[in-house]
Amino acid sequence: MTEKILVTGGTGYIGSHTVVELQQAGFRVVIIDDLSNSEISVVDSIEKITGIRPETEVFDLTDAAKTDDFFNRHHNIKASIHFAASKAVGESVEKPLQYYRNNLVSLMNLLECQIKYDIRNIVFSSSCTVYGQPGKLPVTENTPRLEAESPYGNTKRISEDILRDTVKANSGIQAIALRYFNPVGAHPSALIGELPRGVPGNLVPFITQTAAGIREQLSVFGNDYDTPDGSAIRDFINVVDLAKAHVVAIERLLTGRNRTAFEIFNLGTGNGVSVLELLNVFEKVTGVKLNYKIVGRRPGDIEKIWADTSYANLELGWKAEKSLEETLLSAWQWEKAIRGIQ
Ligand code: WQD
């Protein structure tokens, strides 16, 4: 199949891994990215992995004129995968207007163009953050969404509503929202991975930077939660497994296997792992002792969440395959590759 797929945010962490999987599944890919949180060199790395250089255009999707011009020049796009968004939870609390503008205007510009140019399919990067702290675990797609803990989380919730209402308005749009749990790890080639700018907000890049000696010490945010070891629990999913799910979602839409015009799937492993458990697994698989201390809880954090993956497993025929051990090792290989550590 040589269908052409647009990947917005395609030089980002999950976007770049998805471009690789799309190309290896035989799709042609065109990337839009504003490089606000990624590097253009990621395109070279993608080409090194797959041997195919994705077309890439650098501009901001909140610019309606530039977005329309792109679609006016790119015919025969069959579907889009929309990753492009600001994603730092803490930053979103400090800069809510920037987050609402960037994340919502870019989605609306994209949808308006897809309707205008009759590109009916979109896969949307959503997040388990829409569930807040669920009352019942594991979380299914029918678990009620709660008030988001951050503007970032709220933009994901509102984006889902924008998709749902656009689909309902007989726009011809068909959408699949994928609610990621915690994406972690890197491509086994160690040529692409997470590239956090500044001090990492997320756990695993902070761990690997601590192991690499870039960060003095890791702070574990709280060990007084109602969990077996007191630290918070998350569902850490390998980024390559996550990327493969996007290919499955695209194929579902292109072959008309979607049951309704707006579908939602949880993408997790189904296993809850605590922060302290994850640290222990990292030390075990890498042989690196981590310097960490327990500090107070981080404001806005939820206590525990993990996915019921049965609906995605059954309906998508997709399942997370990679173990946490393999995943953390890939994160460490990537960190060593970018720091020139043997
Ligand atoms: C995981 C656990 C922290 C850093 C958020 C978003 C989600 C997605 C991923 C964008 C928590 C603890 C962390 C550290 C720590 N968004 N932690 N020390 O907050 O679960 O999810 O990021 O991609 O939508 O909600 O991810 O990795 O920040 O934290 O103890 O230095 O690790 O308290 O319990 P989170 P995270």
Coordinates of C-alpha atoms and ligand atoms in Angstrom, one line a residue:
M1 CA 0.0 0.0 0.0
T2 CA 1.5 3.4 -0.9
E3 CA -1.1 5.5 0.6
K4 CA 0.2 8.9 1.8
I5 CA -0.2 9.7 5.5
L6 CA 0.3 13.1 7.1
V7 CA 2.0 12.9 10.5
T8 CA 1.8 16.2 12.4
G9 CA 4.5 16.4 15.1
G10 CA 6.4 13.7 13.2
T11 CA 9.8 14.7 14.4
G12 CA 8.7 14.4 18.1
Y13 CA 9.1 11.4 20.4
I14 CA 6.0 9.3 19.6
G15 CA 5.6 10.9 16.1
S16 CA 9.1 9.8 14.9
H17 CA 8.6 6.3 16.1
T18 CA 5.2 6.2 14.3
V19 CA 6.7 7.5 11.1
V20 CA 9.2 4.6 11.2
E21 CA 6.4 2.1 11.7
L22 CA 4.3 3.6 8.9
Q23 CA 7.1 3.5 6.4
Q24 CA 8.0 0.0 7.4
A25 CA 4.3 -0.9 6.8
G26 CA 4.6 0.5 3.3
F27 CA 3.0 3.9 3.7
R28 CA 4.4 7.1 2.3
V29 CA 4.7 9.8 5.0
V30 CA 4.7 13.5 5.0
I31 CA 5.6 15.3 8.3
I32 CA 4.5 18.7 9.5
D33 CA 6.4 20.0 12.5
D34 CA 7.2 23.4 13.9
L35 CA 10.3 22.0 15.7
S36 CA 9.3 23.8 18.9
N37 CA 10.1 20.6 20.9
S38 CA 12.1 18.5 18.5
E39 CA 15.1 18.6 16.1
I40 CA 15.1 18.4 12.3
S41 CA 18.0 15.9 12.6
V42 CA 15.3 13.4 13.6
V43 CA 14.4 13.2 9.9
D44 CA 18.0 12.0 9.1
S45 CA 17.7 9.4 11.9
I46 CA 14.3 8.1 10.5
E47 CA 16.0 7.8 7.1
K48 CA 18.9 5.9 8.6
I49 CA 16.4 3.4 10.2
T50 CA 14.1 2.9 7.2
G51 CA 16.1 4.0 4.2
I52 CA 13.3 6.3 3.3
R53 CA 13.4 10.0 3.9
P54 CA 9.9 11.3 4.8
E55 CA 8.9 14.6 3.2
T56 CA 9.0 17.2 5.9
E57 CA 7.5 20.7 6.1
V58 CA 8.4 23.1 9.0
F59 CA 5.6 25.4 10.0
D60 CA 3.1 26.1 12.8
L61 CA -0.3 24.5 12.4
T62 CA -1.9 27.4 14.3
D63 CA -1.2 29.4 11.1
A64 CA -4.4 28.8 9.1
A65 CA -3.0 30.2 5.9
K66 CA 0.1 28.1 5.9
T67 CA -1.9 25.0 6.8
D68 CA -4.3 25.6 3.9
D69 CA -1.4 26.2 1.6
F70 CA 0.1 22.9 2.6
F71 CA -3.0 21.0 1.8
N72 CA -3.5 22.9 -1.4
R73 CA 0.0 21.5 -2.5
H74 CA -0.4 18.0 -1.1
H75 CA -3.1 16.0 -2.8
N76 CA -3.8 12.3 -2.2
I77 CA -3.2 12.4 1.5
K78 CA -5.4 9.5 2.8
A79 CA -5.3 10.2 6.5
S80 CA -3.6 12.2 9.2
I81 CA -2.1 11.3 12.6
H82 CA -2.2 14.4 14.8
F83 CA 0.6 14.4 17.4
A84 CA 1.5 18.1 17.2
A85 CA 0.8 19.7 20.6
S86 CA 2.5 21.1 23.6
K87 CA 2.7 18.3 26.2
A88 CA 4.4 19.4 29.4
V89 CA 1.9 19.2 32.2
G90 CA 3.8 21.6 34.6
E91 CA 4.4 24.2 31.8
S92 CA 0.7 24.1 30.9
V93 CA -0.2 25.2 34.4
E94 CA 2.1 28.3 34.1
K95 CA 1.1 29.0 30.4
P96 CA -2.5 27.9 30.0
L97 CA -3.4 30.3 27.1
Q98 CA -0.3 29.1 25.1
Y99 CA -1.5 25.5 25.6
Y100 CA -5.1 26.2 24.7
R101 CA -4.2 28.2 21.6
N102 CA -1.5 25.8 20.4
N103 CA -3.3 22.5 21.0
L104 CA -6.8 23.5 20.1
V105 CA -6.2 25.9 17.2
S106 CA -3.8 23.5 15.5
L107 CA -6.5 20.7 15.7
M108 CA -9.2 23.0 14.4
N109 CA -7.1 24.2 11.5
L110 CA -6.2 20.6 10.6
L111 CA -9.9 19.5 10.7
E112 CA -11.1 22.5 8.7
C113 CA -8.5 21.7 6.0
Q114 CA -9.3 18.0 6.0
I115 CA -13.0 18.8 5.5
K116 CA -12.2 21.3 2.7
Y117 CA -9.8 18.9 0.9
D118 CA -11.9 15.8 1.6
I119 CA -9.4 13.9 3.7
R120 CA -11.7 12.0 5.9
N121 CA -9.5 10.1 8.4
I122 CA -7.7 11.3 11.5
V123 CA -6.0 9.4 14.3
F124 CA -5.7 11.6 17.4
S125 CA -3.0 11.5 20.1
S126 CA -5.0 11.6 23.3
S127 CA -4.0 10.7 26.9
C128 CA -5.1 8.7 29.9
T129 CA -4.9 12.1 31.7
V130 CA -8.5 12.6 30.7
Y131 CA -9.5 10.1 33.3
G132 CA -8.0 12.1 36.2
Q133 CA -7.7 9.8 39.2
P134 CA -10.2 7.0 38.3
G135 CA -12.4 5.7 41.1
K136 CA -12.2 2.1 39.7
L137 CA -9.1 0.4 38.2
P138 CA -8.2 -0.8 35.7
V139 CA -9.5 1.9 33.4
T140 CA -11.8 1.1 30.4
E141 CA -12.8 3.4 27.6
N142 CA -16.1 3.8 29.3
T143 CA -14.5 5.0 32.6
P144 CA -15.9 8.5 33.0
R145 CA -13.6 11.4 32.2
L146 CA -12.9 13.6 35.1
E147 CA -11.9 17.2 35.4
A148 CA -8.4 17.4 34.1
E149 CA -5.7 18.1 36.6
S150 CA -3.9 20.5 34.2
P151 CA -4.6 22.7 31.1
Y152 CA -2.6 20.2 29.1
G153 CA -5.0 17.4 30.2
N154 CA -8.0 19.7 29.5
T155 CA -6.8 20.4 25.9
K156 CA -6.9 16.6 25.4
R157 CA -10.4 16.4 26.7
I158 CA -11.6 19.3 24.7
S159 CA -9.9 18.0 21.6
E160 CA -11.8 14.7 21.9
D161 CA -15.0 16.7 22.2
I162 CA -14.0 18.8 19.1
L163 CA -13.5 15.5 17.2
R164 CA -16.7 14.0 18.4
D165 CA -18.8 17.0 17.5
T166 CA -17.1 17.4 14.1
V167 CA -17.8 13.8 13.3
K168 CA -21.4 14.2 14.5
A169 CA -21.9 17.2 12.2
N170 CA -21.7 14.9 9.2
S171 CA -18.5 16.5 8.1
G172 CA -17.5 13.1 6.6
I173 CA -14.6 13.0 9.2
Q174 CA -13.9 9.6 10.7
A175 CA -11.7 9.7 13.8
I176 CA -9.9 7.4 16.3
A177 CA -8.7 8.9 19.5
L178 CA -5.9 6.9 21.2
R179 CA -5.5 7.4 24.9
Y180 CA -1.9 6.7 25.8
F181 CA -0.9 5.7 29.2
N182 CA 2.8 6.5 29.9
P183 CA 4.9 6.2 26.8
V184 CA 8.5 5.2 27.6
G185 CA 11.6 3.7 25.9
A186 CA 13.3 4.2 22.6
H187 CA 13.7 2.5 19.2
P188 CA 16.0 -0.5 19.4
S189 CA 18.3 1.1 16.9
A190 CA 19.1 3.8 19.5
L191 CA 18.8 6.3 16.6
I192 CA 15.5 7.9 17.8
G193 CA 14.1 8.4 21.3
E194 CA 12.9 11.0 23.7
L195 CA 14.7 14.3 23.5
P196 CA 13.4 16.4 26.4
R197 CA 14.6 20.0 26.3
G198 CA 15.9 21.3 29.7
V199 CA 15.1 19.4 32.9
P200 CA 12.9 16.4 32.0
G201 CA 9.4 16.5 33.5
N202 CA 8.8 12.8 32.9
L203 CA 10.2 10.0 35.0
V204 CA 12.2 7.8 32.6
P205 CA 14.2 10.5 30.9
F206 CA 15.1 11.9 34.3
I207 CA 16.2 8.4 35.3
T208 CA 18.4 7.9 32.3
Q209 CA 19.9 11.4 32.6
T210 CA 20.7 10.6 36.3
A211 CA 22.2 7.3 35.3
A212 CA 24.3 9.2 32.7
G213 CA 25.5 11.7 35.4
I214 CA 23.7 14.6 33.8
R215 CA 21.4 15.0 36.7
E216 CA 22.8 14.8 40.2
Q217 CA 19.9 12.9 41.8
L218 CA 16.4 11.7 41.0
S219 CA 13.6 12.8 43.3
V220 CA 10.8 10.3 43.8
F221 CA 7.7 12.3 44.3
G222 CA 6.0 10.7 47.3
N223 CA 6.0 7.3 48.9
D224 CA 2.9 7.9 51.1
Y225 CA 0.4 6.8 48.5
D226 CA -2.1 4.0 49.1
T227 CA 0.0 1.6 47.1
P228 CA 2.0 -1.5 48.0
D229 CA 5.3 0.4 48.3
G230 CA 3.8 3.8 48.8
S231 CA 5.0 5.2 45.4
A232 CA 2.6 6.1 42.6
I233 CA 1.6 3.6 40.0
R234 CA 1.4 4.1 36.3
D235 CA 1.0 1.9 33.1
F236 CA 4.3 2.3 31.2
I237 CA 4.0 1.4 27.6
N238 CA 6.9 0.9 25.1
V239 CA 6.9 3.7 22.5
V240 CA 7.4 1.2 19.6
D241 CA 4.4 -0.8 20.7
L242 CA 2.5 2.5 20.9
A243 CA 3.7 3.5 17.4
K244 CA 2.5 0.2 16.0
A245 CA -1.0 0.8 17.4
H246 CA -1.2 3.9 15.2
V247 CA -0.5 1.9 12.1
V248 CA -3.3 -0.5 13.1
A249 CA -5.6 2.5 13.7
I250 CA -4.8 4.0 10.3
E251 CA -5.4 0.6 8.5
R252 CA -8.7 0.3 10.4
L253 CA -9.9 3.6 9.0
L254 CA -8.6 3.1 5.5
T255 CA -10.2 -0.3 5.2
G256 CA -13.5 0.8 6.8
R257 CA -13.3 -1.6 9.7
N258 CA -14.1 1.1 12.2
R259 CA -17.6 0.4 13.7
T260 CA -18.5 4.0 14.3
A261 CA -17.1 7.3 12.9
F262 CA -15.6 8.2 16.3
E263 CA -13.8 5.5 18.3
I264 CA -11.6 5.7 21.4
F265 CA -9.0 3.2 22.5
N266 CA -6.9 2.9 25.6
L267 CA -3.2 2.1 24.8
G268 CA -1.5 0.6 27.8
T269 CA 0.0 -2.6 28.8
G270 CA -2.6 -3.4 31.4
N271 CA 0.1 -3.7 34.1
G272 CA 0.4 -1.1 36.9
V273 CA 4.0 -0.5 37.9
S274 CA 5.1 1.7 40.8
V275 CA 7.8 4.4 40.5
L276 CA 10.0 2.5 42.9
E277 CA 9.5 -0.8 41.1
L278 CA 10.5 0.8 37.9
L279 CA 13.7 2.2 39.5
N280 CA 14.5 -1.3 40.7
V281 CA 14.0 -2.8 37.2
F282 CA 16.1 -0.1 35.6
E283 CA 19.0 -0.8 38.1
K284 CA 18.6 -4.5 37.5
V285 CA 18.7 -4.4 33.7
T286 CA 21.4 -1.8 33.3
G287 CA 23.6 -2.6 36.3
V288 CA 23.6 1.2 37.1
K289 CA 22.9 2.2 40.7
L290 CA 20.6 5.2 40.7
N291 CA 21.1 8.1 43.1
Y292 CA 17.6 9.0 44.3
K293 CA 15.8 10.4 47.3
I294 CA 12.1 10.4 48.3
V295 CA 10.6 13.8 48.5
G296 CA 7.0 15.1 48.8
R297 CA 4.3 14.5 46.3
R298 CA 4.2 16.5 43.1
P299 CA 1.1 18.8 42.9
G300 CA -1.3 17.6 40.3
D301 CA -0.1 14.0 40.3
I302 CA -2.7 11.2 40.5
E303 CA -2.0 8.2 42.8
K304 CA -2.5 5.2 40.5
I305 CA -3.8 4.4 37.0
W306 CA -3.4 1.5 34.6
A307 CA -5.4 0.3 31.6
D308 CA -7.9 -2.4 30.9
T309 CA -6.6 -3.2 27.4
S310 CA -9.1 -5.8 26.4
Y311 CA -11.1 -3.6 24.1
A312 CA -8.0 -2.4 22.1
N313 CA -6.6 -6.0 22.1
L314 CA -9.9 -7.4 20.8
E315 CA -11.1 -4.7 18.4
L316 CA -7.7 -3.5 17.1
G317 CA -6.0 -6.9 17.3
W318 CA -3.2 -5.0 18.9
K319 CA -1.3 -5.8 22.1
A320 CA 1.7 -4.2 23.8
E321 CA 4.5 -6.8 23.4
K322 CA 7.7 -5.4 24.9
S323 CA 8.6 -6.0 28.5
L324 CA 9.5 -3.3 30.9
E325 CA 13.0 -4.7 31.1
E326 CA 13.5 -4.4 27.4
T327 CA 11.9 -1.0 27.4
L328 CA 14.1 0.5 30.1
L329 CA 17.2 -1.0 28.5
S330 CA 16.2 0.7 25.2
A331 CA 15.8 4.0 27.0
W332 CA 19.3 3.6 28.6
Q333 CA 20.9 2.6 25.2
W334 CA 19.4 5.7 23.7
E335 CA 20.7 8.0 26.5
K336 CA 24.1 6.5 26.1
A337 CA 24.0 7.0 22.3
I338 CA 23.1 10.7 22.5
R339 CA 25.7 11.3 25.3
G340 CA 28.5 9.3 23.6
I341 CA 28.7 6.9 26.5
Q342 CA 30.0 3.4 25.8
Ligands
WQD1 C1 5.2 9.4 36.2 C2 5.4 9.1 37.7 C3 5.6 11.1 39.1 C4 9.4 12.5 37.5 C5 2.2 12.8 32.2 C6 1.0 13.2 31.5 C7 0.7 12.2 30.4 C8 1.8 12.1 29.5 C9 3.0 11.6 30.3 C10 2.8 13.6 27.9 C11 4.6 10.1 38.6 C12 6.8 10.3 39.1 C13 8.2 11.7 37.7 C14 10.4 12.5 38.5 C15 9.0 11.1 39.9 N1 2.0 13.3 28.9 N2 8.1 11.1 38.9 N3 10.1 11.8 39.7 O1 2.7 12.6 35.2 O2 2.2 10.1 34.9 O3 2.0 11.6 32.9 O4 3.3 12.6 31.3 O5 3.5 12.9 27.3 O6 -0.5 12.6 29.7 O7 -0.1 13.3 32.4 O8 4.2 11.1 33.8 O9 6.6 10.6 33.8 O10 5.8 12.8 34.7 O11 5.4 10.8 36.1 O12 8.8 10.5 41.0 O13 11.4 13.2 38.4 O14 6.7 9.3 38.1 O15 5.3 11.6 40.3 O16 4.1 9.4 39.7 P1 2.7 11.4 34.3 P2 5.6 11.4 34.6

